Amino acid sequence: MITSEQIQGFKVRLEKEREVLQKELSGMASPNPANPTDWEPKAAEGEFGADRNDNADLIESLHENNASINELEVRLKNVTEALDRIEAGTYGVCEVSGDDIEVDRLNANPAARTCMAHMEQ
């Protein structure tokens, strides 16, 4: 079982990670006003024109940007949910089995939702 001091340490790490993720996201996207947990990609640098290669480059850039945004959104969601679990007093409990999540797992990933036995679920 994790101690309250360990939980406070994880909280500090999670809050710092949330700040970093939000900063990274804000560099390439903007929060959707209708759904603040959804980030919308910023416009690509450049404009579509007559050159098909330039247009293809712009589309490829948008796809890469979108993939990065999606990964960052998922991580931000997991970090935010972990902070919510801390506030609710359920942090460090496996969502599948209800057992304690190993401290080593939380050290590796403070936003972990499951113990090692259920980490693939």
PDB file of N, CA and C in Angstrom, residues 7-96:
ATOM      1  N   ILE A   7       1.911   9.375  -2.246  1.00  0.00           N
ATOM      2  CA  ILE A   7       0.820   9.918  -3.065  1.00  0.00           C
ATOM      3  C   ILE A   7       1.078  11.391  -3.355  1.00  0.00           C
ATOM      4  N   GLN A   8       1.531  12.147  -2.353  1.00  0.00           N
ATOM      5  CA  GLN A   8       1.827  13.571  -2.577  1.00  0.00           C
ATOM      6  C   GLN A   8       2.940  13.741  -3.607  1.00  0.00           C
ATOM      7  N   GLY A   9       3.936  12.862  -3.546  1.00  0.00           N
ATOM      8  CA  GLY A   9       5.012  12.904  -4.541  1.00  0.00           C
ATOM      9  C   GLY A   9       4.498  12.624  -5.940  1.00  0.00           C
ATOM     10  N   PHE A  10       3.620  11.637  -6.049  1.00  0.00           N
ATOM     11  CA  PHE A  10       3.032  11.321  -7.353  1.00  0.00           C
ATOM     12  C   PHE A  10       2.164  12.485  -7.836  1.00  0.00           C
ATOM     13  N   LYS A  11       1.471  13.131  -6.920  1.00  0.00           N
ATOM     14  CA  LYS A  11       0.621  14.269  -7.285  1.00  0.00           C
ATOM     15  C   LYS A  11       1.464  15.390  -7.881  1.00  0.00           C
ATOM     16  N   VAL A  12       2.596  15.674  -7.258  1.00  0.00           N
ATOM     17  CA  VAL A  12       3.486  16.723  -7.766  1.00  0.00           C
ATOM     18  C   VAL A  12       3.989  16.354  -9.159  1.00  0.00           C
ATOM     19  N   ARG A  13       4.406  15.100  -9.340  1.00  0.00           N
ATOM     20  CA  ARG A  13       4.871  14.651 -10.655  1.00  0.00           C
ATOM     21  C   ARG A  13       3.770  14.750 -11.701  1.00  0.00           C
ATOM     22  N   LEU A  14       2.566  14.336 -11.335  1.00  0.00           N
ATOM     23  CA  LEU A  14       1.442  14.380 -12.274  1.00  0.00           C
ATOM     24  C   LEU A  14       1.075  15.819 -12.635  1.00  0.00           C
ATOM     25  N   GLU A  15       1.097  16.711 -11.675  1.00  0.00           N
ATOM     26  CA  GLU A  15       0.785  18.118 -11.960  1.00  0.00           C
ATOM     27  C   GLU A  15       1.819  18.726 -12.901  1.00  0.00           C
ATOM     28  N   LYS A  16       3.105  18.386 -12.690  1.00  0.00           N
ATOM     29  CA  LYS A  16       4.152  18.880 -13.592  1.00  0.00           C
ATOM     30  C   LYS A  16       3.969  18.306 -14.991  1.00  0.00           C
ATOM     31  N   GLU A  17       3.656  17.014 -15.056  1.00  0.00           N
ATOM     32  CA  GLU A  17       3.453  16.393 -16.369  1.00  0.00           C
ATOM     33  C   GLU A  17       2.255  17.015 -17.080  1.00  0.00           C
ATOM     34  N   ARG A  18       1.189  17.306 -16.331  1.00  0.00           N
ATOM     35  CA  ARG A  18       0.012  17.938 -16.938  1.00  0.00           C
ATOM     36  C   ARG A  18       0.396  19.285 -17.548  1.00  0.00           C
ATOM     37  N   GLU A  19       1.187  20.060 -16.841  1.00  0.00           N
ATOM     38  CA  GLU A  19       1.632  21.360 -17.362  1.00  0.00           C
ATOM     39  C   GLU A  19       2.421  21.199 -18.656  1.00  0.00           C
ATOM     40  N   VAL A  20       3.341  20.239 -18.670  1.00  0.00           N
ATOM     41  CA  VAL A  20       4.157  19.997 -19.867  1.00  0.00           C
ATOM     42  C   VAL A  20       3.272  19.570 -21.033  1.00  0.00           C
ATOM     43  N   LEU A  21       2.343  18.651 -20.786  1.00  0.00           N
ATOM     44  CA  LEU A  21       1.452  18.175 -21.844  1.00  0.00           C
ATOM     45  C   LEU A  21       0.584  19.300 -22.392  1.00  0.00           C
ATOM     46  N   GLN A  22       0.050  20.122 -21.509  1.00  0.00           N
ATOM     47  CA  GLN A  22      -0.779  21.240 -21.958  1.00  0.00           C
ATOM     48  C   GLN A  22       0.036  22.224 -22.786  1.00  0.00           C
ATOM     49  N   LYS A  23       1.276  22.450 -22.392  1.00  0.00           N
ATOM     50  CA  LYS A  23       2.146  23.360 -23.146  1.00  0.00           C
ATOM     51  C   LYS A  23       2.449  22.785 -24.527  1.00  0.00           C
ATOM     52  N   GLU A  24       2.774  21.491 -24.573  1.00  0.00           N
ATOM     53  CA  GLU A  24       3.040  20.848 -25.861  1.00  0.00           C
ATOM     54  C   GLU A  24       1.814  20.909 -26.760  1.00  0.00           C
ATOM     55  N   LEU A  25       0.660  20.593 -26.198  1.00  0.00           N
ATOM     56  CA  LEU A  25      -0.574  20.627 -26.982  1.00  0.00           C
ATOM     57  C   LEU A  25      -0.880  22.036 -27.490  1.00  0.00           C
ATOM     58  N   SER A  26      -0.693  23.029 -26.645  1.00  0.00           N
ATOM     59  CA  SER A  26      -1.030  24.392 -27.057  1.00  0.00           C
ATOM     60  C   SER A  26      -0.121  24.888 -28.171  1.00  0.00           C
ATOM     61  N   GLY A  27       1.037  24.258 -28.346  1.00  0.00           N
ATOM     62  CA  GLY A  27       1.918  24.626 -29.446  1.00  0.00           C
ATOM     63  C   GLY A  27       1.427  24.139 -30.796  1.00  0.00           C
ATOM     64  N   MET A  28       0.586  23.117 -30.792  1.00  0.00           N
ATOM     65  CA  MET A  28       0.132  22.573 -32.080  1.00  0.00           C
ATOM     66  C   MET A  28      -1.378  22.477 -32.209  1.00  0.00           C
ATOM     67  N   ALA A  29      -2.104  22.837 -31.125  1.00  0.00           N
ATOM     68  CA  ALA A  29      -3.564  22.717 -31.161  1.00  0.00           C
ATOM     69  C   ALA A  29      -4.185  23.731 -30.204  1.00  0.00           C
ATOM     70  N   SER A  30      -5.495  23.841 -30.320  1.00  0.00           N
ATOM     71  CA  SER A  30      -6.269  24.708 -29.431  1.00  0.00           C
ATOM     72  C   SER A  30      -7.410  23.893 -28.832  1.00  0.00           C
ATOM     73  N   PRO A  31      -7.757  24.171 -27.554  1.00  0.00           N
ATOM     74  CA  PRO A  31      -8.883  23.440 -26.968  1.00  0.00           C
ATOM     75  C   PRO A  31     -10.175  23.734 -27.723  1.00  0.00           C
ATOM     76  N   ASN A  32     -10.971  22.727 -27.907  1.00  0.00           N
ATOM     77  CA  ASN A  32     -12.273  22.872 -28.539  1.00  0.00           C
ATOM     78  C   ASN A  32     -13.190  23.574 -27.532  1.00  0.00           C
ATOM     79  N   PRO A  33     -13.764  24.738 -27.884  1.00  0.00           N
ATOM     80  CA  PRO A  33     -14.615  25.458 -26.926  1.00  0.00           C
ATOM     81  C   PRO A  33     -15.823  24.636 -26.456  1.00  0.00           C
ATOM     82  N   ALA A  34     -16.309  23.746 -27.291  1.00  0.00           N
ATOM     83  CA  ALA A  34     -17.469  22.930 -26.931  1.00  0.00           C
ATOM     84  C   ALA A  34     -17.078  21.747 -26.044  1.00  0.00           C
ATOM     85  N   ASN A  35     -15.803  21.340 -26.094  1.00  0.00           N
ATOM     86  CA  ASN A  35     -15.321  20.204 -25.313  1.00  0.00           C
ATOM     87  C   ASN A  35     -13.861  20.457 -24.962  1.00  0.00           C
ATOM     88  N   PRO A  36     -13.588  21.030 -23.794  1.00  0.00           N
ATOM     89  CA  PRO A  36     -12.223  21.422 -23.454  1.00  0.00           C
ATOM     90  C   PRO A  36     -11.214  20.280 -23.360  1.00  0.00           C
ATOM     91  N   THR A  37     -11.684  19.033 -23.305  1.00  0.00           N
ATOM     92  CA  THR A  37     -10.744  17.908 -23.285  1.00  0.00           C
ATOM     93  C   THR A  37     -10.344  17.494 -24.697  1.00  0.00           C
ATOM     94  N   ASP A  38     -10.965  18.106 -25.698  1.00  0.00           N
ATOM     95  CA  ASP A  38     -10.670  17.815 -27.099  1.00  0.00           C
ATOM     96  C   ASP A  38      -9.845  18.957 -27.668  1.00  0.00           C
ATOM     97  N   TRP A  39      -8.743  18.631 -28.287  1.00  0.00           N
ATOM     98  CA  TRP A  39      -7.872  19.648 -28.868  1.00  0.00           C
ATOM     99  C   TRP A  39      -7.978  19.580 -30.388  1.00  0.00           C
ATOM    100  N   GLU A  40      -8.094  20.748 -31.016  1.00  0.00           N
ATOM    101  CA  GLU A  40      -8.210  20.824 -32.470  1.00  0.00           C
ATOM    102  C   GLU A  40      -6.897  21.328 -33.050  1.00  0.00           C
ATOM    103  N   PRO A  41      -6.406  20.676 -34.100  1.00  0.00           N
ATOM    104  CA  PRO A  41      -5.131  21.089 -34.694  1.00  0.00           C
ATOM    105  C   PRO A  41      -5.183  22.526 -35.197  1.00  0.00           C
ATOM    106  N   LYS A  42      -4.059  23.215 -35.025  1.00  0.00           N
ATOM    107  CA  LYS A  42      -3.944  24.555 -35.594  1.00  0.00           C
ATOM    108  C   LYS A  42      -3.727  24.404 -37.088  1.00  0.00           C
ATOM    109  N   ALA A  43      -4.017  25.453 -37.811  1.00  0.00           N
ATOM    110  CA  ALA A  43      -3.865  25.426 -39.265  1.00  0.00           C
ATOM    111  C   ALA A  43      -2.414  25.122 -39.641  1.00  0.00           C
ATOM    112  N   ALA A  44      -2.263  24.398 -40.717  1.00  0.00           N
ATOM    113  CA  ALA A  44      -0.929  24.064 -41.203  1.00  0.00           C
ATOM    114  C   ALA A  44      -0.220  25.322 -41.681  1.00  0.00           C
ATOM    115  N   GLU A  45       1.108  25.310 -41.537  1.00  0.00           N
ATOM    116  CA  GLU A  45       1.876  26.448 -42.024  1.00  0.00           C
ATOM    117  C   GLU A  45       1.955  26.348 -43.540  1.00  0.00           C
ATOM    118  N   GLY A  46       1.503  27.364 -44.200  1.00  0.00           N
ATOM    119  CA  GLY A  46       1.476  27.372 -45.656  1.00  0.00           C
ATOM    120  C   GLY A  46       0.040  27.288 -46.145  1.00  0.00           C
ATOM    121  N   GLU A  47      -0.106  27.422 -47.437  1.00  0.00           N
ATOM    122  CA  GLU A  47      -1.439  27.377 -48.032  1.00  0.00           C
ATOM    123  C   GLU A  47      -1.441  26.384 -49.179  1.00  0.00           C
ATOM    124  N   PHE A  48      -2.601  25.816 -49.422  1.00  0.00           N
ATOM    125  CA  PHE A  48      -2.729  24.942 -50.570  1.00  0.00           C
ATOM    126  C   PHE A  48      -2.658  25.784 -51.833  1.00  0.00           C
ATOM    127  N   GLY A  49      -1.987  25.244 -52.814  1.00  0.00           N
ATOM    128  CA  GLY A  49      -1.838  25.975 -54.068  1.00  0.00           C
ATOM    129  C   GLY A  49      -1.831  25.012 -55.241  1.00  0.00           C
ATOM    130  N   ALA A  50      -1.185  25.437 -56.307  1.00  0.00           N
ATOM    131  CA  ALA A  50      -1.172  24.649 -57.535  1.00  0.00           C
ATOM    132  C   ALA A  50      -0.171  23.503 -57.482  1.00  0.00           C
ATOM    133  N   ASP A  51       0.854  23.611 -56.677  1.00  0.00           N
ATOM    134  CA  ASP A  51       1.889  22.582 -56.617  1.00  0.00           C
ATOM    135  C   ASP A  51       1.410  21.377 -55.814  1.00  0.00           C
ATOM    136  N   ARG A  52       1.261  20.268 -56.504  1.00  0.00           N
ATOM    137  CA  ARG A  52       0.744  19.061 -55.864  1.00  0.00           C
ATOM    138  C   ARG A  52       1.687  18.542 -54.775  1.00  0.00           C
ATOM    139  N   ASN A  53       2.993  18.681 -54.983  1.00  0.00           N
ATOM    140  CA  ASN A  53       3.954  18.211 -53.982  1.00  0.00           C
ATOM    141  C   ASN A  53       3.857  19.038 -52.700  1.00  0.00           C
ATOM    142  N   ASP A  54       3.732  20.356 -52.855  1.00  0.00           N
ATOM    143  CA  ASP A  54       3.569  21.217 -51.680  1.00  0.00           C
ATOM    144  C   ASP A  54       2.284  20.862 -50.936  1.00  0.00           C
ATOM    145  N   ASN A  55       1.218  20.622 -51.680  1.00  0.00           N
ATOM    146  CA  ASN A  55      -0.057  20.247 -51.057  1.00  0.00           C
ATOM    147  C   ASN A  55       0.064  18.910 -50.324  1.00  0.00           C
ATOM    148  N   ALA A  56       0.765  17.972 -50.934  1.00  0.00           N
ATOM    149  CA  ALA A  56       0.971  16.667 -50.295  1.00  0.00           C
ATOM    150  C   ALA A  56       1.775  16.834 -49.005  1.00  0.00           C
ATOM    151  N   ASP A  57       2.777  17.707 -49.032  1.00  0.00           N
ATOM    152  CA  ASP A  57       3.572  17.967 -47.828  1.00  0.00           C
ATOM    153  C   ASP A  57       2.712  18.563 -46.718  1.00  0.00           C
ATOM    154  N   LEU A  58       1.813  19.480 -47.081  1.00  0.00           N
ATOM    155  CA  LEU A  58       0.921  20.082 -46.096  1.00  0.00           C
ATOM    156  C   LEU A  58      -0.011  19.032 -45.483  1.00  0.00           C
ATOM    157  N   ILE A  59      -0.537  18.167 -46.311  1.00  0.00           N
ATOM    158  CA  ILE A  59      -1.442  17.118 -45.820  1.00  0.00           C
ATOM    159  C   ILE A  59      -0.677  16.145 -44.927  1.00  0.00           C
ATOM    160  N   GLU A  60       0.528  15.782 -45.320  1.00  0.00           N
ATOM    161  CA  GLU A  60       1.342  14.885 -44.495  1.00  0.00           C
ATOM    162  C   GLU A  60       1.645  15.533 -43.142  1.00  0.00           C
ATOM    163  N   SER A  61       1.942  16.802 -43.157  1.00  0.00           N
ATOM    164  CA  SER A  61       2.217  17.529 -41.913  1.00  0.00           C
ATOM    165  C   SER A  61       0.987  17.535 -41.002  1.00  0.00           C
ATOM    166  N   LEU A  62      -0.188  17.730 -41.589  1.00  0.00           N
ATOM    167  CA  LEU A  62      -1.430  17.708 -40.810  1.00  0.00           C
ATOM    168  C   LEU A  62      -1.654  16.338 -40.174  1.00  0.00           C
ATOM    169  N   HIS A  63      -1.403  15.268 -40.921  1.00  0.00           N
ATOM    170  CA  HIS A  63      -1.583  13.915 -40.401  1.00  0.00           C
ATOM    171  C   HIS A  63      -0.615  13.636 -39.252  1.00  0.00           C
ATOM    172  N   GLU A  64       0.642  14.036 -39.424  1.00  0.00           N
ATOM    173  CA  GLU A  64       1.633  13.825 -38.365  1.00  0.00           C
ATOM    174  C   GLU A  64       1.253  14.630 -37.116  1.00  0.00           C
ATOM    175  N   ASN A  65       0.831  15.866 -37.339  1.00  0.00           N
ATOM    176  CA  ASN A  65       0.428  16.734 -36.240  1.00  0.00           C
ATOM    177  C   ASN A  65      -0.773  16.134 -35.505  1.00  0.00           C
ATOM    178  N   ASN A  66      -1.730  15.629 -36.262  1.00  0.00           N
ATOM    179  CA  ASN A  66      -2.932  15.021 -35.679  1.00  0.00           C
ATOM    180  C   ASN A  66      -2.576  13.804 -34.839  1.00  0.00           C
ATOM    181  N   ALA A  67      -1.661  12.977 -35.317  1.00  0.00           N
ATOM    182  CA  ALA A  67      -1.252  11.787 -34.572  1.00  0.00           C
ATOM    183  C   ALA A  67      -0.592  12.194 -33.255  1.00  0.00           C
ATOM    184  N   SER A  68       0.254  13.208 -33.300  1.00  0.00           N
ATOM    185  CA  SER A  68       0.905  13.695 -32.081  1.00  0.00           C
ATOM    186  C   SER A  68      -0.115  14.258 -31.106  1.00  0.00           C
ATOM    187  N   ILE A  69      -1.051  15.009 -31.622  1.00  0.00           N
ATOM    188  CA  ILE A  69      -2.098  15.592 -30.778  1.00  0.00           C
ATOM    189  C   ILE A  69      -2.896  14.485 -30.098  1.00  0.00           C
ATOM    190  N   ASN A  70      -3.263  13.464 -30.856  1.00  0.00           N
ATOM    191  CA  ASN A  70      -4.043  12.358 -30.285  1.00  0.00           C
ATOM    192  C   ASN A  70      -3.286  11.667 -29.156  1.00  0.00           C
ATOM    193  N   GLU A  71      -1.992  11.421 -29.345  1.00  0.00           N
ATOM    194  CA  GLU A  71      -1.187  10.780 -28.301  1.00  0.00           C
ATOM    195  C   GLU A  71      -1.113  11.664 -27.059  1.00  0.00           C
ATOM    196  N   LEU A  72      -0.879  12.957 -27.259  1.00  0.00           N
ATOM    197  CA  LEU A  72      -0.787  13.882 -26.126  1.00  0.00           C
ATOM    198  C   LEU A  72      -2.124  14.006 -25.402  1.00  0.00           C
ATOM    199  N   GLU A  73      -3.228  14.010 -26.160  1.00  0.00           N
ATOM    200  CA  GLU A  73      -4.567  14.087 -25.555  1.00  0.00           C
ATOM    201  C   GLU A  73      -4.829  12.890 -24.645  1.00  0.00           C
ATOM    202  N   VAL A  74      -4.470  11.702 -25.110  1.00  0.00           N
ATOM    203  CA  VAL A  74      -4.676  10.484 -24.324  1.00  0.00           C
ATOM    204  C   VAL A  74      -3.852  10.546 -23.048  1.00  0.00           C
ATOM    205  N   ARG A  75      -2.594  10.955 -23.179  1.00  0.00           N
ATOM    206  CA  ARG A  75      -1.739  11.037 -21.990  1.00  0.00           C
ATOM    207  C   ARG A  75      -2.274  12.087 -21.020  1.00  0.00           C
ATOM    208  N   LEU A  76      -2.702  13.238 -21.537  1.00  0.00           N
ATOM    209  CA  LEU A  76      -3.257  14.285 -20.677  1.00  0.00           C
ATOM    210  C   LEU A  76      -4.508  13.788 -19.959  1.00  0.00           C
ATOM    211  N   LYS A  77      -5.347  13.059 -20.665  1.00  0.00           N
ATOM    212  CA  LYS A  77      -6.560  12.496 -20.055  1.00  0.00           C
ATOM    213  C   LYS A  77      -6.192  11.542 -18.924  1.00  0.00           C
ATOM    214  N   ASN A  78      -5.201  10.674 -19.158  1.00  0.00           N
ATOM    215  CA  ASN A  78      -4.778   9.723 -18.133  1.00  0.00           C
ATOM    216  C   ASN A  78      -4.195  10.426 -16.910  1.00  0.00           C
ATOM    217  N   VAL A  79      -3.410  11.471 -17.145  1.00  0.00           N
ATOM    218  CA  VAL A  79      -2.819  12.229 -16.039  1.00  0.00           C
ATOM    219  C   VAL A  79      -3.910  12.940 -15.245  1.00  0.00           C
ATOM    220  N   THR A  80      -4.858  13.565 -15.947  1.00  0.00           N
ATOM    221  CA  THR A  80      -5.958  14.270 -15.279  1.00  0.00           C
ATOM    222  C   THR A  80      -6.800  13.299 -14.457  1.00  0.00           C
ATOM    223  N   GLU A  81      -7.080  12.127 -15.009  1.00  0.00           N
ATOM    224  CA  GLU A  81      -7.856  11.123 -14.277  1.00  0.00           C
ATOM    225  C   GLU A  81      -7.101  10.622 -13.054  1.00  0.00           C
ATOM    226  N   ALA A  82      -5.778  10.498 -13.150  1.00  0.00           N
ATOM    227  CA  ALA A  82      -4.986  10.083 -11.989  1.00  0.00           C
ATOM    228  C   ALA A  82      -5.065  11.142 -10.891  1.00  0.00           C
ATOM    229  N   LEU A  83      -5.002  12.413 -11.274  1.00  0.00           N
ATOM    230  CA  LEU A  83      -5.138  13.491 -10.287  1.00  0.00           C
ATOM    231  C   LEU A  83      -6.532  13.472  -9.660  1.00  0.00           C
ATOM    232  N   ASP A  84      -7.535  13.166 -10.468  1.00  0.00           N
ATOM    233  CA  ASP A  84      -8.900  13.044  -9.936  1.00  0.00           C
ATOM    234  C   ASP A  84      -8.994  11.897  -8.931  1.00  0.00           C
ATOM    235  N   ARG A  85      -8.307  10.783  -9.220  1.00  0.00           N
ATOM    236  CA  ARG A  85      -8.319   9.647  -8.298  1.00  0.00           C
ATOM    237  C   ARG A  85      -7.620  10.002  -6.980  1.00  0.00           C
ATOM    238  N   ILE A  86      -6.582  10.813  -7.066  1.00  0.00           N
ATOM    239  CA  ILE A  86      -5.921  11.264  -5.840  1.00  0.00           C
ATOM    240  C   ILE A  86      -6.909  12.045  -4.986  1.00  0.00           C
ATOM    241  N   GLU A  87      -7.628  12.965  -5.622  1.00  0.00           N
ATOM    242  CA  GLU A  87      -8.612  13.775  -4.891  1.00  0.00           C
ATOM    243  C   GLU A  87      -9.744  12.913  -4.323  1.00  0.00           C
ATOM    244  N   ALA A  88     -10.110  11.860  -5.042  1.00  0.00           N
ATOM    245  CA  ALA A  88     -11.208  10.994  -4.604  1.00  0.00           C
ATOM    246  C   ALA A  88     -10.759   9.946  -3.576  1.00  0.00           C
ATOM    247  N   GLY A  89      -9.446   9.835  -3.381  1.00  0.00           N
ATOM    248  CA  GLY A  89      -8.943   8.847  -2.435  1.00  0.00           C
ATOM    249  C   GLY A  89      -8.866   7.437  -2.988  1.00  0.00           C
ATOM    250  N   THR A  90      -8.917   7.306  -4.326  1.00  0.00           N
ATOM    251  CA  THR A  90      -8.866   5.983  -4.945  1.00  0.00           C
ATOM    252  C   THR A  90      -7.583   5.768  -5.749  1.00  0.00           C
ATOM    253  N   TYR A  91      -6.629   6.656  -5.603  1.00  0.00           N
ATOM    254  CA  TYR A  91      -5.377   6.547  -6.352  1.00  0.00           C
ATOM    255  C   TYR A  91      -4.592   5.322  -5.887  1.00  0.00           C
ATOM    256  N   GLY A  92      -3.995   4.625  -6.842  1.00  0.00           N
ATOM    257  CA  GLY A  92      -3.165   3.472  -6.513  1.00  0.00           C
ATOM    258  C   GLY A  92      -3.935   2.178  -6.397  1.00  0.00           C
ATOM    259  N   VAL A  93      -5.201   2.191  -6.811  1.00  0.00           N
ATOM    260  CA  VAL A  93      -6.043   0.988  -6.756  1.00  0.00           C
ATOM    261  C   VAL A  93      -6.314   0.538  -8.199  1.00  0.00           C
ATOM    262  N   CYS A  94      -6.051  -0.721  -8.472  1.00  0.00           N
ATOM    263  CA  CYS A  94      -6.257  -1.291  -9.804  1.00  0.00           C
ATOM    264  C   CYS A  94      -7.734  -1.227 -10.175  1.00  0.00           C
ATOM    265  N   GLU A  95      -8.021  -0.688 -11.354  1.00  0.00           N
ATOM    266  CA  GLU A  95      -9.402  -0.576 -11.813  1.00  0.00           C
ATOM    267  C   GLU A  95     -10.020  -1.917 -12.176  1.00  0.00           C
ATOM    268  N   VAL A  96      -9.193  -2.938 -12.390  1.00  0.00           N
ATOM    269  CA  VAL A  96      -9.705  -4.251 -12.768  1.00  0.00           C
ATOM    270  C   VAL A  96      -9.950  -5.119 -11.538  1.00  0.00           C
TER     271      VAL A  96
END
